[in-house]
Amino acid sequence: MKELKQDDGGTTRIVQIGQVEIDSSKRHFDPESVAVLPTRNLILFPGVTSPITIVRPSSLKTAQMAMDRKMSIAIFCQKDAKIDSPSIDDLFPYGVMADILQIINLPDGGKAAIVHAFDKVKLLGVGYNFISDDIITARVKTVKDTLAAKNMPHFQLQLSTIKESLSTLIGLTGIEGANEFMASVENLPTPQMQLDMIATNFPVDPKLKIQMLAKNRYQERAMLLLEEVEHQLWIARQKEEIQSRARQSMEEQSRNAFLQSQMETIRQELYGDGDDADIIEEKAKNVPFPDNIRKTFEREVAKLRRLNPQSPDYSVLYSYLETLTDLPWQNLGELNNDFAKAAEILDNDHYGLTKVKERILEEFAMMLNNPGGKSPIICLVGPPGVGKTSIGRSVAAALGREYQRISLGGLHDESEIRGHRRTYIGAMPGRIIDALKRCKTSNPVLLLDEIDKIGKDFKGDPSAALLEVLDPAQNCHFHDNYIDVDYDLSNVLFIATANTLSTIAQPLLDRMEIIEIPGYLVEEKIEIAKRHLIPRLIDEAGPNSPHMTVYDDALKFIIEKYTSESGVRLFEKTLASILRKLILKKLQGKDFNSNITIDDVKELLGAEKYIREIYDGNEFAGVVPGLAWTAVGGEILFIESSLTPTKEGASKLTLTGNLGDVMKESAMIALQYVKAHAASLGIDQGLFERYSIHIHVPEGAVPKDGPSAGITMATSIVSAFTQKRVKERLAMTGEITLRGKVLPVGGIREKILAAKRAGLTDIILSNQNKKDIEEIEAQFIDGVRFHFVETVKDVIDIAITDEPAIDALTL
């Protein structure tokens, strides 16, 4: 490359190729309509001079025109090399502007053009000017490649690595003329030109070259090229290694012996020296097989010796023997003997869950008392997010056992439990045996997660296969179809989890000990957040995260206004959202308060998502607060009754509020009881003939059912017919019979918390629910008075006051 000074002080670059010189100052082309020379599988980079074989008459015409008119043309590569007459849409979006230096005749009679590429261009569309039917014209835009001065050292290091790897690749492949090419690359004046020369001539897929050409930064282009050179170098080394081994084998044996030697080489790479049967027998020496299993193993090894290694049965049998040796058989892991440590681990990992912890400690005591006893099958049942799955890991840590989780959700193939027979392609053991392989002990804790979500289809019923697994009387002889021998599962502690028992087969339920995990109370959720959730979130956020502290009243506000669940999963996500917002403010340099108050919660989380019912007085007749249980905790439920005058004998009962059949029956029973005992309740019998009664339960979009609103409906009806107020801040729950007997109901713990949240101080319950109150911690019932009743008359005596209701009707 030479440089000549012009009279006006500018610089004219002259590119010299052989005897041909082109003055770049005299280049001319119209970017709105430039002639295009399409190429097959050839992509040029700026600054590169290269010969192009011309086959198509249209290409020869384009090159000749460019020579005659001393006009620059655009060179674009075709997307599909098979197209003979490409259009603009058939070309890659990036190409180069180039000068035709010379058109030469080839020895075979063909033509070739020597071209010099000087600028990268982007294809914009069809050119505006028409030249000829067989000459493509296009609109192009010049794109400049950049390399910042500060990046030059890194770019030169990249280029040096490319050239070193390319030299090694040339040495391995022995490409003719490659050394001369590398020498010519070194003679180029700039690193950028050296990179583009290598990129043009390196044999890679055109799509990858277009990606390189599209990069406007030389560093990014160099990185793509380096990755491809290293990939080709790895392939060449692998080929060289294989060919080297093949050449050695060919010198000694015939073609059949060569193929056998290749398989032997592969086997040695995988397993080392020695015969397969010898290797597997050596491995089995340290495996504690039972006597009958060892006989089976030895019989199968003898069969392996008789098989041809090229036979498909050989690899199947070898995999089977490997599975037998990988199983723990009689290998029992050491157990924790420290009872206090086990209790401490359970307490540290989970707050609350008293019944579950007590049952686990009972089992631990049984294990210490009788180490050879059978393990029970425990099923933890509760709503999502209460910690059922995480309990399994804590139990394993407390007992000192290995732990594996087996997800059963959506399982519908029986073979997933029992394994596949070895006659099938791709056969493998079932999930139980596979879990034992991973545990490497025969007495782990296996968590059967989501056992209530097992499906079934034409492939069998997995829950039926689990009957053998979860039966302590049978699982000592569990038969997996793949290993085809009995395996003792009696030492395994199985813990199943489920959200509901309704979808679990009854025979399977009979084999498990059910432990119900109720939803957490607000106070428990606050403790869980302080002890577990917030510390874990801060730890996961990284060492530079703010040390977030959330006050108790703010935690309670989050629980009641932004979550509606029995567990703490959504609660944890909400706390994580607060922490993320604090981290964002910290990185943005904004002021933030890491001690979170209720006002901070409102600011960070926005509008409240849930609005709980609150007690709003006892002024009106017929309005009585009841207590209800839901999957996300307790709620208060207002029962409203109103009277409407009607014609004599035409009175009726109207029920609204999306009530289920059982709740409708409770309303009819309550009305019938009030009618039958009208005299003792101070109600004129004629009112039932002159007035229709309408009972409504608000929030009509929410389905409601169950018998526990019986006494609430009876009280509401009596209040409506007497037009007297109900006792202030009083709620109730209980089922009634036609005789007026009050029956117990469930969910007492959650209902009491709902009453406290709503500001109620008195609760009426069935006398038979007294035992449920005794099991609740004192802190959760503090400030609440309980009234235990036997009959509806007892309820009315407590609930109905002598004060007339506001806007009382004159009946």
Short mmCIF file of N, CA and C in Angstrom, two decimals, residues 392-454:
data_model
loop_
_atom_site.label_atom_id
_atom_site.label_comp_id
_atom_site.label_asym_id
_atom_site.label_seq_id
_atom_site.Cartn_x
_atom_site.Cartn_y
_atom_site.Cartn_z
N GLY A 392 -39.59 -32.99 55.28
CA GLY A 392 -38.86 -34.23 54.99
C GLY A 392 -37.36 -34.07 55.15
N ARG A 393 -36.82 -32.95 54.64
CA ARG A 393 -35.37 -32.71 54.74
C ARG A 393 -34.96 -32.52 56.21
N SER A 394 -35.81 -31.83 56.97
CA SER A 394 -35.50 -31.62 58.38
C SER A 394 -35.54 -32.93 59.16
N VAL A 395 -36.50 -33.79 58.81
CA VAL A 395 -36.59 -35.09 59.48
C VAL A 395 -35.34 -35.91 59.21
N ALA A 396 -34.89 -35.91 57.94
CA ALA A 396 -33.68 -36.66 57.60
C ALA A 396 -32.47 -36.13 58.37
N ALA A 397 -32.36 -34.80 58.48
CA ALA A 397 -31.24 -34.22 59.22
C ALA A 397 -31.33 -34.57 60.70
N ALA A 398 -32.55 -34.55 61.26
CA ALA A 398 -32.71 -34.84 62.68
C ALA A 398 -32.39 -36.30 62.99
N LEU A 399 -32.75 -37.21 62.07
CA LEU A 399 -32.50 -38.63 62.30
C LEU A 399 -31.12 -39.06 61.84
N GLY A 400 -30.41 -38.19 61.14
CA GLY A 400 -29.09 -38.55 60.64
C GLY A 400 -29.14 -39.47 59.44
N ARG A 401 -30.24 -39.42 58.68
CA ARG A 401 -30.39 -40.30 57.51
C ARG A 401 -30.16 -39.53 56.21
N GLU A 402 -29.89 -40.29 55.13
CA GLU A 402 -29.84 -39.69 53.81
C GLU A 402 -31.26 -39.29 53.39
N TYR A 403 -31.35 -38.36 52.42
CA TYR A 403 -32.66 -37.84 52.04
C TYR A 403 -32.77 -37.77 50.53
N GLN A 404 -33.92 -38.20 50.00
CA GLN A 404 -34.22 -38.04 48.59
C GLN A 404 -35.70 -37.70 48.44
N ARG A 405 -35.99 -36.81 47.51
CA ARG A 405 -37.39 -36.43 47.23
C ARG A 405 -37.82 -37.07 45.91
N ILE A 406 -38.99 -37.69 45.93
CA ILE A 406 -39.56 -38.31 44.73
C ILE A 406 -40.87 -37.59 44.42
N SER A 407 -40.91 -36.88 43.31
CA SER A 407 -42.11 -36.12 42.95
C SER A 407 -43.09 -37.04 42.23
N LEU A 408 -44.29 -37.15 42.77
CA LEU A 408 -45.31 -38.02 42.18
C LEU A 408 -46.40 -37.23 41.46
N GLY A 409 -46.33 -35.92 41.47
CA GLY A 409 -47.35 -35.10 40.83
C GLY A 409 -47.42 -35.36 39.34
N GLY A 410 -48.59 -35.73 38.84
CA GLY A 410 -48.77 -35.98 37.41
C GLY A 410 -48.30 -37.35 36.94
N LEU A 411 -47.80 -38.20 37.83
CA LEU A 411 -47.32 -39.53 37.46
C LEU A 411 -48.50 -40.39 37.02
N HIS A 412 -48.39 -41.06 35.87
CA HIS A 412 -49.51 -41.87 35.39
C HIS A 412 -49.06 -43.21 34.81
N ASP A 413 -47.78 -43.54 34.95
CA ASP A 413 -47.26 -44.80 34.43
C ASP A 413 -46.80 -45.66 35.60
N GLU A 414 -47.37 -46.85 35.71
CA GLU A 414 -47.01 -47.75 36.81
C GLU A 414 -45.53 -48.11 36.78
N SER A 415 -44.94 -48.13 35.58
CA SER A 415 -43.52 -48.49 35.46
C SER A 415 -42.60 -47.49 36.13
N GLU A 416 -43.09 -46.27 36.36
CA GLU A 416 -42.28 -45.28 37.07
C GLU A 416 -42.04 -45.71 38.51
N ILE A 417 -42.92 -46.54 39.05
CA ILE A 417 -42.76 -47.05 40.42
C ILE A 417 -42.08 -48.41 40.41
N ARG A 418 -42.57 -49.32 39.59
CA ARG A 418 -42.05 -50.70 39.59
C ARG A 418 -40.88 -50.91 38.64
N GLY A 419 -40.59 -49.94 37.76
CA GLY A 419 -39.52 -50.13 36.80
C GLY A 419 -40.02 -50.84 35.54
N HIS A 420 -39.16 -50.84 34.51
CA HIS A 420 -39.49 -51.47 33.23
C HIS A 420 -38.78 -52.81 33.12
N ARG A 421 -39.40 -53.74 32.45
CA ARG A 421 -38.73 -55.02 32.21
C ARG A 421 -37.60 -54.82 31.22
N ARG A 422 -36.54 -55.60 31.39
CA ARG A 422 -35.33 -55.40 30.59
C ARG A 422 -35.52 -55.77 29.13
N THR A 423 -36.65 -56.34 28.78
CA THR A 423 -36.89 -56.68 27.36
C THR A 423 -37.18 -55.43 26.53
N TYR A 424 -37.52 -54.29 27.21
CA TYR A 424 -37.84 -53.06 26.49
C TYR A 424 -36.58 -52.22 26.27
N ILE A 425 -36.57 -51.54 25.12
CA ILE A 425 -35.47 -50.62 24.84
C ILE A 425 -35.58 -49.42 25.79
N GLY A 426 -34.45 -49.05 26.36
CA GLY A 426 -34.44 -47.93 27.29
C GLY A 426 -34.99 -48.27 28.66
N ALA A 427 -35.04 -49.57 29.01
CA ALA A 427 -35.57 -49.96 30.32
C ALA A 427 -34.69 -49.39 31.42
N MET A 428 -35.33 -49.09 32.55
CA MET A 428 -34.61 -48.54 33.70
C MET A 428 -35.37 -48.89 34.97
N PRO A 429 -34.72 -48.81 36.12
CA PRO A 429 -35.42 -49.10 37.38
C PRO A 429 -36.48 -48.04 37.66
N GLY A 430 -37.39 -48.36 38.60
CA GLY A 430 -38.39 -47.40 39.03
C GLY A 430 -37.77 -46.32 39.90
N ARG A 431 -38.59 -45.35 40.27
CA ARG A 431 -38.08 -44.19 41.00
C ARG A 431 -37.64 -44.56 42.42
N ILE A 432 -38.25 -45.58 43.00
CA ILE A 432 -37.86 -45.97 44.36
C ILE A 432 -36.44 -46.53 44.35
N ILE A 433 -36.19 -47.47 43.44
CA ILE A 433 -34.85 -48.08 43.35
C ILE A 433 -33.83 -47.03 42.93
N ASP A 434 -34.20 -46.15 42.00
CA ASP A 434 -33.27 -45.11 41.56
C ASP A 434 -32.90 -44.18 42.71
N ALA A 435 -33.86 -43.86 43.58
CA ALA A 435 -33.58 -43.00 44.74
C ALA A 435 -32.62 -43.69 45.70
N LEU A 436 -32.78 -45.00 45.89
CA LEU A 436 -31.88 -45.74 46.77
C LEU A 436 -30.46 -45.76 46.20
N LYS A 437 -30.33 -45.86 44.87
CA LYS A 437 -29.01 -45.80 44.25
C LYS A 437 -28.31 -44.49 44.57
N ARG A 438 -29.08 -43.40 44.50
CA ARG A 438 -28.49 -42.09 44.77
C ARG A 438 -28.18 -41.89 46.25
N CYS A 439 -28.99 -42.49 47.12
CA CYS A 439 -28.75 -42.35 48.56
C CYS A 439 -27.55 -43.15 49.03
N LYS A 440 -27.33 -44.33 48.38
CA LYS A 440 -26.24 -45.25 48.74
C LYS A 440 -26.41 -45.85 50.14
N THR A 441 -27.61 -45.75 50.71
CA THR A 441 -27.92 -46.46 51.96
C THR A 441 -29.33 -47.04 51.83
N SER A 442 -29.60 -48.08 52.63
CA SER A 442 -30.90 -48.75 52.57
C SER A 442 -31.89 -48.21 53.60
N ASN A 443 -31.48 -47.23 54.37
CA ASN A 443 -32.40 -46.67 55.38
C ASN A 443 -32.52 -45.15 55.27
N PRO A 444 -32.77 -44.63 54.07
CA PRO A 444 -32.90 -43.17 53.95
C PRO A 444 -34.31 -42.71 54.31
N VAL A 445 -34.51 -41.41 54.25
CA VAL A 445 -35.84 -40.81 54.30
C VAL A 445 -36.23 -40.48 52.86
N LEU A 446 -37.30 -41.11 52.37
CA LEU A 446 -37.79 -40.84 51.02
C LEU A 446 -39.10 -40.06 51.11
N LEU A 447 -39.09 -38.87 50.55
CA LEU A 447 -40.28 -38.01 50.57
C LEU A 447 -41.07 -38.24 49.28
N LEU A 448 -42.28 -38.77 49.40
CA LEU A 448 -43.16 -38.97 48.25
C LEU A 448 -44.05 -37.74 48.12
N ASP A 449 -43.60 -36.79 47.31
CA ASP A 449 -44.25 -35.48 47.25
C ASP A 449 -45.47 -35.52 46.34
N GLU A 450 -46.54 -34.83 46.76
CA GLU A 450 -47.78 -34.69 46.00
C GLU A 450 -48.40 -36.05 45.66
N ILE A 451 -48.57 -36.90 46.66
CA ILE A 451 -49.12 -38.23 46.42
C ILE A 451 -50.59 -38.16 46.03
N ASP A 452 -51.24 -37.04 46.31
CA ASP A 452 -52.66 -36.90 45.96
C ASP A 452 -52.86 -36.52 44.50
N LYS A 453 -51.78 -36.26 43.76
CA LYS A 453 -51.90 -35.82 42.37
C LYS A 453 -51.44 -36.88 41.39
N ILE A 454 -51.46 -38.15 41.82
CA ILE A 454 -51.12 -39.25 40.92
C ILE A 454 -52.29 -39.49 39.97
#
